Tab-separated table of C-alpha atoms in Angstrom:
chain	number	residue	atom	x	y	z
A	1	MET	CA	0.000	0.000	0.000
A	2	VAL	CA	2.819	2.437	0.824
A	3	GLN	CA	4.472	1.833	-2.549
A	4	GLU	CA	1.129	2.299	-4.342
A	5	ILE	CA	0.700	5.726	-2.738
A	6	LYS	CA	4.258	6.739	-3.637
A	7	ASP	CA	3.807	5.490	-7.224
A	8	LYS	CA	0.684	7.618	-7.731
A	9	ILE	CA	2.267	10.873	-6.560
A	10	ASP	CA	4.759	12.751	-8.711
A	11	ILE	CA	7.287	14.147	-6.239
A	12	LEU	CA	8.096	17.185	-8.386
A	13	ASN	CA	4.488	18.341	-8.667
A	14	PHE	CA	3.885	17.644	-4.988
A	15	LEU	CA	6.943	19.558	-3.752
A	16	ARG	CA	6.209	22.466	-6.101
A	17	SER	CA	2.994	22.983	-4.155
A	18	TYR	CA	5.195	23.722	-1.121
A	19	LEU	CA	8.185	25.564	-2.605
A	20	PRO	CA	9.503	27.081	-5.831
A	21	LEU	CA	11.862	24.795	-7.747
A	22	SER	CA	14.021	25.622	-10.757
A	23	PRO	CA	15.417	23.250	-13.402
A	24	ALA	CA	19.013	22.136	-12.796
A	25	ALA	CA	20.099	19.678	-15.496
A	26	LYS	CA	17.798	16.641	-15.095
A	27	ASN	CA	16.926	17.613	-11.514
A	28	PHE	CA	15.298	20.621	-9.856
A	29	LYS	CA	16.624	22.792	-7.045
A	30	GLY	CA	15.396	25.334	-4.542
A	31	LEU	CA	15.898	26.754	-1.084
A	32	CYS	CA	15.594	24.147	1.651
A	33	PRO	CA	12.541	24.633	3.894
A	34	PHE	CA	14.300	22.880	6.783
A	35	HIS	CA	17.141	25.345	7.385
A	36	LYS	CA	18.038	28.944	6.482
A	37	GLU	CA	20.079	29.327	3.334
A	38	LYS	CA	20.735	31.875	0.610
A	39	THR	CA	22.056	29.494	-2.050
A	40	PRO	CA	19.770	26.620	-3.132
A	41	SER	CA	21.004	23.238	-1.910
A	42	PHE	CA	17.648	21.405	-1.945
A	43	VAL	CA	17.564	19.043	-4.952
A	44	VAL	CA	14.636	17.009	-6.294
A	45	SER	CA	15.222	14.059	-8.611
A	46	PRO	CA	12.021	13.338	-10.563
A	47	ASP	CA	13.612	10.223	-12.117
A	48	ARG	CA	14.302	8.669	-8.725
A	49	GLN	CA	11.290	10.286	-6.968
A	50	ILE	CA	13.482	11.536	-4.092
A	51	TRP	CA	14.779	14.801	-2.623
A	52	HIS	CA	17.978	15.704	-0.774
A	53	CYS	CA	19.404	18.828	0.833
A	54	PHE	CA	23.161	19.121	0.568
A	55	GLY	CA	23.131	21.824	3.252
A	56	CYS	CA	21.445	20.000	6.145
A	57	SER	CA	21.734	16.419	4.781
A	58	LYS	CA	18.007	15.703	5.066
A	59	GLY	CA	16.410	13.724	2.278
A	60	GLY	CA	13.917	11.062	1.352
A	61	ASP	CA	10.722	10.457	-0.538
A	62	VAL	CA	7.421	12.301	-0.680
A	63	ILE	CA	6.288	10.753	2.624
A	64	LYS	CA	9.418	11.846	4.475
A	65	PHE	CA	9.085	15.394	3.108
A	66	LEU	CA	5.501	15.693	4.331
A	67	MET	CA	6.426	14.265	7.733
A	68	LEU	CA	9.229	16.794	8.221
A	69	TYR	CA	7.445	19.777	6.679
A	70	GLU	CA	4.180	19.328	8.587
A	71	ASN	CA	5.820	17.788	11.683
A	72	ILE	CA	3.563	14.724	11.583
A	73	GLU	CA	3.972	10.974	12.047
A	74	PHE	CA	4.353	8.411	9.251
A	75	PHE	CA	0.773	7.099	9.287
A	76	GLU	CA	-0.679	10.611	9.393
A	77	ALA	CA	1.385	11.500	6.310
A	78	LEU	CA	0.164	8.349	4.564
A	79	LYS	CA	-3.472	9.249	5.252
A	80	ILE	CA	-2.971	12.741	3.802
A	81	LEU	CA	-1.249	11.400	0.678
A	82	ALA	CA	-3.773	8.632	0.146
């Protein structure tokens, strides 16, 4: 069930609803919402359906982003995404 939810959600479109992202080669980048920064170090890989911040070392999938951004637990994030 978890994989089904992740497969149905495009991470790029989902994260763009939370923050502006600009093309960077085959990936997209923006300012990390989890720490203060002036130079974008938050990278989204649509091919791999993951994100990673090279500034604070946080990263993961769409579920992990929602958990961190909204400060919620795993199952609460799953319910929202479902």
